[in-house]
Amino acid sequence: MTNVINLIESRSPHNPADLVASFPAAGEAGVQAAVRLAQAVQHDWASRNAAARATALARAADAVEGAADELAALVVREVGKPVTEARGEVARSVSILRYYAQQVFDPVGAVHEPSGAGLLFTRRRPLGVAGLITPWNFPLAIPLWKAAPALAFGNTVVLKPAPQALACALRLAELLNLNEFQVVPGDAEEGAALVEAADVVSFTGSAAVGALVREAAVRRGVPVQAEMGGQNASIVLPDANLEAAAAQIAAAAMGFAGQKCTATKRIITVGNGDEVREAVLAAVAKLGFGDPSDPGTAVGPLIDEAARDRVVDAAAGAIAAGGRILTGGRAVHSLQEGGLGGWYVEPTLVDGLPADHPLVCEEVFGPICVIQDAASVDEAVALANGVRYGLASAVYTSDLDRALDLGARLDTGLVKVNAPTSGVDFYLPFGGEKDSSYGGREQGKAAQDFYTSTHTVTISPAR
């Protein structure tokens, strides 16, 4: 009997004929073997002093930095990220590694006054093997903002990347050159196996899959964090700097073809709908659209054919529901005469939809954004909060009092004032509310809380 080998393949979304990577899927047995190996080396890794772990992470940062041009080109080729953003992701990845190389020196506990004679203190210890399940849209930064703190605080790592970002993950593992960091190629089967085997689980992806990951980890009683979707709103008040706001909103909604969990998906106007539409349409028209390897491109391809079709179908559904396409809505099969046909969709703006329409309420991972009109600030807040997600929001205004008031009323983990919904700082906690997130926050000093457990130690005098 011939064994069937399941191959995991990734293809360039700009040129689907370009096979970027092909590797046998690990399967459940392969995942279990990787976890056993990670368990075997974890005690030694955790027992190394802080300086040794810091040195290992710093060397990894140097390796990633030394391969910056190669990595940026690979990100462009494999996931279609515009080259300017790809270079930024590589630089951010280096910074993440260097940041956590220093975090190893942070306190791991505190000394307390004992109730009697002796010594009373707390200390943090690693949890063991961190199982990481990551998406394709940030193929370097997201694996590293999970793996770097896990490693810094004494855990070992098994990474299951999205199939569409396999080449980036495998190259990252080569550059890190750590036995404590392993990659298992695969898809749903391998992800489920990792959740069943790891000591702590961190997931980034869709809300539907995140719910399954959360339930499986909770059933086993292991710590889990799940970062999921966003249906992020930007509220534009009448006193906003409209030109600046429109430029930021257009980039946040359409940059990298809208394929970010923090992308702007809804624009909410407050008594200034016509002006906002005009300004945003003008800003969208200025965005470079096409080959992601061109430095002038801001909007490249969708990750695959299904993703492209979801955007086109969403635009068609909006029209069927009585909505209006202000711009875009069509697939582009060839960017130029004789050019390669990738998975492209024109940047799309829609209005005229009811508040309960699926395009308003549910995330479509692509360059499509809805404009809604509010008669008052209170209505704008109600619209912004009226979805099941709560990742990021933005408020554009020149009134500081109003900005602070709205910021306190918006049900999102990230609130931006005169700044785009997209973009996060790796040294600050990251996460959302409602169906956007579950479990502890990622990044910054919050990561130590997630990847360690606190032990209370009482030492009394010998009697």
mmCIF file of C-alpha atoms in Angstrom, residues 169-428:
data_model
loop_
_atom_site.group_PDB
_atom_site.id
_atom_site.type_symbol
_atom_site.label_atom_id
_atom_site.label_comp_id
_atom_site.label_asym_id
_atom_site.label_seq_id
_atom_site.Cartn_x
_atom_site.Cartn_y
_atom_site.Cartn_z
ATOM 1 C CA ALA A 169 8.519 30.438 8.749
ATOM 2 C CA LEU A 170 11.080 27.886 7.589
ATOM 3 C CA ARG A 171 13.604 30.584 6.702
ATOM 4 C CA LEU A 172 13.004 32.255 10.045
ATOM 5 C CA ALA A 173 13.790 28.989 11.830
ATOM 6 C CA GLU A 174 17.030 28.670 9.867
ATOM 7 C CA LEU A 175 18.080 32.173 10.848
ATOM 8 C CA LEU A 176 17.203 31.793 14.529
ATOM 9 C CA ASN A 177 19.155 28.520 14.592
ATOM 10 C CA LEU A 178 17.755 27.442 17.958
ATOM 11 C CA ASN A 179 16.851 23.880 18.912
ATOM 12 C CA GLU A 180 14.264 25.516 21.151
ATOM 13 C CA PHE A 181 12.365 26.903 18.119
ATOM 14 C CA GLN A 182 10.803 24.422 15.728
ATOM 15 C CA VAL A 183 8.407 24.730 12.794
ATOM 16 C CA VAL A 184 5.807 22.090 11.903
ATOM 17 C CA PRO A 185 4.335 22.500 8.399
ATOM 18 C CA GLY A 186 0.646 21.809 8.206
ATOM 19 C CA ASP A 187 -2.909 23.029 8.260
ATOM 20 C CA ALA A 188 -5.946 22.306 10.447
ATOM 21 C CA GLU A 189 -4.885 18.794 11.484
ATOM 22 C CA GLU A 190 -1.489 19.958 12.672
ATOM 23 C CA GLY A 191 -2.938 22.993 14.425
ATOM 24 C CA ALA A 192 -5.407 20.837 16.343
ATOM 25 C CA ALA A 193 -2.639 18.396 17.289
ATOM 26 C CA LEU A 194 -0.475 21.211 18.613
ATOM 27 C CA VAL A 195 -3.295 22.570 20.769
ATOM 28 C CA GLU A 196 -3.685 19.068 22.250
ATOM 29 C CA ALA A 197 0.022 18.727 23.057
ATOM 30 C CA ALA A 198 1.435 22.128 24.076
ATOM 31 C CA ASP A 199 1.642 23.482 27.625
ATOM 32 C CA VAL A 200 0.534 26.978 26.588
ATOM 33 C CA VAL A 201 -1.170 28.001 23.335
ATOM 34 C CA SER A 202 -1.132 31.294 21.448
ATOM 35 C CA PHE A 203 -3.265 31.664 18.322
ATOM 36 C CA THR A 204 -3.854 34.440 15.806
ATOM 37 C CA GLY A 205 -6.415 33.958 13.051
ATOM 38 C CA SER A 206 -10.122 33.916 12.354
ATOM 39 C CA ALA A 207 -12.794 34.084 15.039
ATOM 40 C CA ALA A 208 -14.250 30.736 13.954
ATOM 41 C CA VAL A 209 -10.976 28.842 14.277
ATOM 42 C CA GLY A 210 -10.009 30.811 17.372
ATOM 43 C CA ALA A 211 -13.155 29.617 19.134
ATOM 44 C CA LEU A 212 -12.167 25.994 18.460
ATOM 45 C CA VAL A 213 -8.621 26.603 19.707
ATOM 46 C CA ARG A 214 -9.916 28.284 22.847
ATOM 47 C CA GLU A 215 -12.363 25.486 23.615
ATOM 48 C CA ALA A 216 -9.777 22.742 23.110
ATOM 49 C CA ALA A 217 -7.179 24.459 25.289
ATOM 50 C CA VAL A 218 -9.672 25.260 28.042
ATOM 51 C CA ARG A 219 -10.847 21.653 28.007
ATOM 52 C CA ARG A 220 -7.258 20.579 28.653
ATOM 53 C CA GLY A 221 -6.766 23.283 31.266
ATOM 54 C CA VAL A 222 -3.791 24.989 29.603
ATOM 55 C CA PRO A 223 -3.382 28.750 29.238
ATOM 56 C CA VAL A 224 -4.551 30.079 25.877
ATOM 57 C CA GLN A 225 -4.749 33.400 24.114
ATOM 58 C CA ALA A 226 -6.636 33.850 20.863
ATOM 59 C CA GLU A 227 -6.345 37.012 18.791
ATOM 60 C CA MET A 228 -9.091 36.999 16.201
ATOM 61 C CA GLY A 229 -11.029 39.342 13.948
ATOM 62 C CA GLY A 230 -11.681 43.050 13.893
ATOM 63 C CA GLN A 231 -14.391 45.207 12.352
ATOM 64 C CA ASN A 232 -12.651 48.439 13.145
ATOM 65 C CA ALA A 233 -14.312 51.835 12.918
ATOM 66 C CA SER A 234 -12.837 55.273 12.321
ATOM 67 C CA ILE A 235 -15.066 58.103 13.572
ATOM 68 C CA VAL A 236 -14.553 61.411 11.780
ATOM 69 C CA LEU A 237 -15.876 64.472 13.626
ATOM 70 C CA PRO A 238 -16.574 67.779 11.877
ATOM 71 C CA ASP A 239 -13.540 69.504 13.409
ATOM 72 C CA ALA A 240 -11.066 66.885 12.167
ATOM 73 C CA ASN A 241 -8.207 67.721 9.844
ATOM 74 C CA LEU A 242 -10.025 66.069 6.982
ATOM 75 C CA GLU A 243 -7.149 65.786 4.510
ATOM 76 C CA ALA A 244 -4.872 64.111 7.058
ATOM 77 C CA ALA A 245 -7.667 61.898 8.379
ATOM 78 C CA ALA A 246 -8.661 60.749 4.897
ATOM 79 C CA ALA A 247 -5.089 59.849 3.979
ATOM 80 C CA GLN A 248 -4.680 57.787 7.138
ATOM 81 C CA ILE A 249 -8.049 56.081 6.779
ATOM 82 C CA ALA A 250 -7.449 55.192 3.125
ATOM 83 C CA ALA A 251 -4.084 53.641 3.957
ATOM 84 C CA ALA A 252 -5.494 51.786 6.976
ATOM 85 C CA ALA A 253 -8.441 50.417 4.997
ATOM 86 C CA MET A 254 -6.711 49.513 1.743
ATOM 87 C CA GLY A 255 -2.997 49.108 2.516
ATOM 88 C CA PHE A 256 -1.779 45.524 1.985
ATOM 89 C CA ALA A 257 -5.197 45.010 0.358
ATOM 90 C CA GLY A 258 -6.936 45.442 3.714
ATOM 91 C CA GLN A 259 -5.471 42.187 5.020
ATOM 92 C CA LYS A 260 -4.811 43.209 8.616
ATOM 93 C CA CYS A 261 -6.897 42.510 11.695
ATOM 94 C CA THR A 262 -6.466 46.202 12.571
ATOM 95 C CA ALA A 263 -7.507 47.491 9.134
ATOM 96 C CA THR A 264 -10.263 50.105 9.036
ATOM 97 C CA LYS A 265 -13.480 48.402 7.918
ATOM 98 C CA ARG A 266 -15.975 51.147 8.740
ATOM 99 C CA ILE A 267 -15.844 54.932 8.426
ATOM 100 C CA ILE A 268 -18.412 56.720 10.583
ATOM 101 C CA THR A 269 -19.130 60.341 9.755
ATOM 102 C CA VAL A 270 -20.791 62.778 12.163
ATOM 103 C CA GLY A 271 -22.701 65.421 10.226
ATOM 104 C CA ASN A 272 -20.017 65.677 7.552
ATOM 105 C CA GLY A 273 -20.749 62.705 5.306
ATOM 106 C CA ASP A 274 -20.364 64.376 1.914
ATOM 107 C CA GLU A 275 -17.037 65.970 2.816
ATOM 108 C CA VAL A 276 -15.649 62.736 4.256
ATOM 109 C CA ARG A 277 -16.694 60.726 1.208
ATOM 110 C CA GLU A 278 -15.045 63.189 -1.138
ATOM 111 C CA ALA A 279 -11.818 63.291 0.865
ATOM 112 C CA VAL A 280 -11.544 59.520 1.342
ATOM 113 C CA LEU A 281 -12.296 58.808 -2.318
ATOM 114 C CA ALA A 282 -9.536 61.214 -3.315
ATOM 115 C CA ALA A 283 -7.124 59.585 -0.870
ATOM 116 C CA VAL A 284 -7.931 56.073 -2.081
ATOM 117 C CA ALA A 285 -7.359 57.159 -5.686
ATOM 118 C CA LYS A 286 -3.818 58.227 -4.770
ATOM 119 C CA LEU A 287 -2.828 54.812 -3.408
ATOM 120 C CA GLY A 288 -0.482 52.846 -5.616
ATOM 121 C CA PHE A 289 -2.176 49.661 -6.855
ATOM 122 C CA GLY A 290 -0.366 46.742 -8.431
ATOM 123 C CA ASP A 291 2.840 44.708 -8.212
ATOM 124 C CA PRO A 292 3.881 44.478 -4.539
ATOM 125 C CA SER A 293 7.569 44.575 -5.475
ATOM 126 C CA ASP A 294 7.120 48.155 -6.749
ATOM 127 C CA PRO A 295 8.043 50.650 -3.967
ATOM 128 C CA GLY A 296 5.139 52.835 -5.084
ATOM 129 C CA THR A 297 2.545 50.129 -4.419
ATOM 130 C CA ALA A 298 0.327 50.342 -1.342
ATOM 131 C CA VAL A 299 -2.424 47.937 -2.461
ATOM 132 C CA GLY A 300 -1.252 44.587 -3.755
ATOM 133 C CA PRO A 301 -2.999 41.257 -4.320
ATOM 134 C CA LEU A 302 -5.270 39.241 -2.065
ATOM 135 C CA ILE A 303 -3.656 36.127 -0.621
ATOM 136 C CA ASP A 304 -5.547 33.669 -2.836
ATOM 137 C CA GLU A 305 -8.460 33.208 -5.205
ATOM 138 C CA ALA A 306 -10.987 32.507 -2.457
ATOM 139 C CA ALA A 307 -10.024 35.713 -0.651
ATOM 140 C CA ARG A 308 -10.426 37.692 -3.861
ATOM 141 C CA ASP A 309 -13.816 36.166 -4.516
ATOM 142 C CA ARG A 310 -15.037 36.983 -1.007
ATOM 143 C CA VAL A 311 -14.384 40.676 -1.605
ATOM 144 C CA VAL A 312 -16.079 40.658 -5.014
ATOM 145 C CA ASP A 313 -19.040 38.746 -3.592
ATOM 146 C CA ALA A 314 -19.298 41.173 -0.673
ATOM 147 C CA ALA A 315 -19.460 44.107 -3.060
ATOM 148 C CA ALA A 316 -22.136 42.378 -5.119
ATOM 149 C CA GLY A 317 -24.077 41.573 -1.952
ATOM 150 C CA ALA A 318 -23.949 45.212 -0.932
ATOM 151 C CA ILE A 319 -25.501 46.261 -4.229
ATOM 152 C CA ALA A 320 -28.193 43.601 -3.911
ATOM 153 C CA ALA A 321 -29.084 44.984 -0.468
ATOM 154 C CA GLY A 322 -29.544 48.489 -1.845
ATOM 155 C CA GLY A 323 -26.061 49.755 -1.079
ATOM 156 C CA ARG A 324 -23.925 51.859 -3.356
ATOM 157 C CA ILE A 325 -20.395 51.175 -4.599
ATOM 158 C CA LEU A 326 -18.559 54.489 -4.480
ATOM 159 C CA THR A 327 -15.421 53.040 -6.046
ATOM 160 C CA GLY A 328 -13.979 49.642 -6.895
ATOM 161 C CA GLY A 329 -15.744 46.349 -6.341
ATOM 162 C CA ARG A 330 -14.228 44.547 -9.304
ATOM 163 C CA ALA A 331 -11.575 41.881 -9.692
ATOM 164 C CA VAL A 332 -8.566 42.848 -11.796
ATOM 165 C CA HIS A 333 -7.304 39.856 -13.750
ATOM 166 C CA SER A 334 -4.352 41.512 -15.459
ATOM 167 C CA LEU A 335 -2.632 44.614 -14.196
ATOM 168 C CA GLN A 336 -1.146 45.498 -17.518
ATOM 169 C CA GLU A 337 -1.118 44.261 -21.066
ATOM 170 C CA GLY A 338 0.567 40.879 -21.051
ATOM 171 C CA GLY A 339 1.059 41.022 -17.288
ATOM 172 C CA LEU A 340 0.624 38.185 -14.820
ATOM 173 C CA GLY A 341 -2.842 37.688 -13.410
ATOM 174 C CA GLY A 342 -2.737 37.598 -9.620
ATOM 175 C CA TRP A 343 -5.533 37.821 -7.083
ATOM 176 C CA TYR A 344 -6.311 41.524 -7.313
ATOM 177 C CA VAL A 345 -9.414 43.533 -6.392
ATOM 178 C CA GLU A 346 -9.845 47.257 -6.759
ATOM 179 C CA PRO A 347 -9.992 49.184 -3.456
ATOM 180 C CA THR A 348 -13.691 49.368 -2.670
ATOM 181 C CA LEU A 349 -15.821 51.860 -0.728
ATOM 182 C CA VAL A 350 -19.487 51.126 -0.016
ATOM 183 C CA ASP A 351 -22.280 53.137 1.586
ATOM 184 C CA GLY A 352 -26.046 52.982 1.982
ATOM 185 C CA LEU A 353 -26.124 49.760 4.004
ATOM 186 C CA PRO A 354 -28.234 49.126 7.119
ATOM 187 C CA ALA A 355 -26.390 48.691 10.413
ATOM 188 C CA ASP A 356 -27.182 44.965 10.513
ATOM 189 C CA HIS A 357 -25.861 44.148 7.031
ATOM 190 C CA PRO A 358 -23.148 41.425 7.048
ATOM 191 C CA LEU A 359 -20.611 43.727 5.404
ATOM 192 C CA VAL A 360 -21.085 46.176 8.287
ATOM 193 C CA CYS A 361 -21.035 43.540 11.025
ATOM 194 C CA GLU A 362 -18.607 40.862 9.835
ATOM 195 C CA GLU A 363 -14.987 41.120 8.765
ATOM 196 C CA VAL A 364 -14.190 40.718 5.083
ATOM 197 C CA PHE A 365 -10.421 40.367 4.895
ATOM 198 C CA GLY A 366 -9.730 42.574 1.921
ATOM 199 C CA PRO A 367 -9.697 46.123 0.517
ATOM 200 C CA ILE A 368 -13.351 46.917 1.187
ATOM 201 C CA CYS A 369 -14.703 49.490 3.619
ATOM 202 C CA VAL A 370 -18.189 50.759 4.539
ATOM 203 C CA ILE A 371 -19.127 54.394 5.159
ATOM 204 C CA GLN A 372 -21.867 55.034 7.724
ATOM 205 C CA ASP A 373 -23.437 58.340 8.709
ATOM 206 C CA ALA A 374 -24.300 59.346 12.271
ATOM 207 C CA ALA A 375 -26.395 62.343 13.302
ATOM 208 C CA SER A 376 -24.587 62.746 16.620
ATOM 209 C CA VAL A 377 -21.515 61.656 18.547
ATOM 210 C CA ASP A 378 -23.668 59.351 20.648
ATOM 211 C CA GLU A 379 -25.010 57.642 17.532
ATOM 212 C CA ALA A 380 -21.474 57.319 16.166
ATOM 213 C CA VAL A 381 -20.355 55.553 19.336
ATOM 214 C CA ALA A 382 -23.395 53.267 19.186
ATOM 215 C CA LEU A 383 -22.597 52.351 15.580
ATOM 216 C CA ALA A 384 -18.929 51.761 16.376
ATOM 217 C CA ASN A 385 -19.801 49.499 19.305
ATOM 218 C CA GLY A 386 -22.655 47.745 17.520
ATOM 219 C CA VAL A 387 -20.646 44.762 16.253
ATOM 220 C CA ARG A 388 -19.359 41.641 17.970
ATOM 221 C CA TYR A 389 -15.717 42.603 17.513
ATOM 222 C CA GLY A 390 -13.724 45.081 19.560
ATOM 223 C CA LEU A 391 -10.114 45.248 18.410
ATOM 224 C CA ALA A 392 -9.289 48.786 17.285
ATOM 225 C CA SER A 393 -11.008 52.120 16.760
ATOM 226 C CA ALA A 394 -9.938 55.599 15.727
ATOM 227 C CA VAL A 395 -11.309 59.062 16.461
ATOM 228 C CA TYR A 396 -10.423 62.049 14.319
ATOM 229 C CA THR A 397 -10.975 65.396 16.027
ATOM 230 C CA SER A 398 -9.189 68.549 17.158
ATOM 231 C CA ASP A 399 -11.068 68.590 20.475
ATOM 232 C CA LEU A 400 -9.057 66.846 23.199
ATOM 233 C CA ASP A 401 -11.975 66.688 25.630
ATOM 234 C CA ARG A 402 -14.157 64.992 23.038
ATOM 235 C CA ALA A 403 -11.349 62.617 22.069
ATOM 236 C CA LEU A 404 -10.897 61.520 25.679
ATOM 237 C CA ASP A 405 -14.650 61.121 26.133
ATOM 238 C CA LEU A 406 -15.046 58.946 23.043
ATOM 239 C CA GLY A 407 -11.938 56.952 23.853
ATOM 240 C CA ALA A 408 -13.473 55.957 27.183
ATOM 241 C CA ARG A 409 -16.742 54.873 25.536
ATOM 242 C CA LEU A 410 -15.436 52.771 22.659
ATOM 243 C CA ASP A 411 -15.438 49.003 23.274
ATOM 244 C CA THR A 412 -12.050 48.249 21.737
ATOM 245 C CA GLY A 413 -8.720 47.154 23.111
ATOM 246 C CA LEU A 414 -6.905 49.755 21.006
ATOM 247 C CA VAL A 415 -8.146 53.339 20.739
ATOM 248 C CA LYS A 416 -6.336 55.743 18.409
ATOM 249 C CA VAL A 417 -6.838 59.512 18.285
ATOM 250 C CA ASN A 418 -5.852 61.169 15.004
ATOM 251 C CA ALA A 419 -4.016 57.969 14.100
ATOM 252 C CA PRO A 420 -5.015 54.985 11.935
ATOM 253 C CA THR A 421 -6.585 51.837 13.348
ATOM 254 C CA SER A 422 -3.796 49.808 11.767
ATOM 255 C CA GLY A 423 -0.385 49.541 13.358
ATOM 256 C CA VAL A 424 0.648 48.489 16.852
ATOM 257 C CA ASP A 425 3.655 49.096 19.085
ATOM 258 C CA PHE A 426 5.449 45.873 20.014
ATOM 259 C CA TYR A 427 6.373 47.160 23.475
ATOM 260 C CA LEU A 428 2.750 47.792 24.528
#
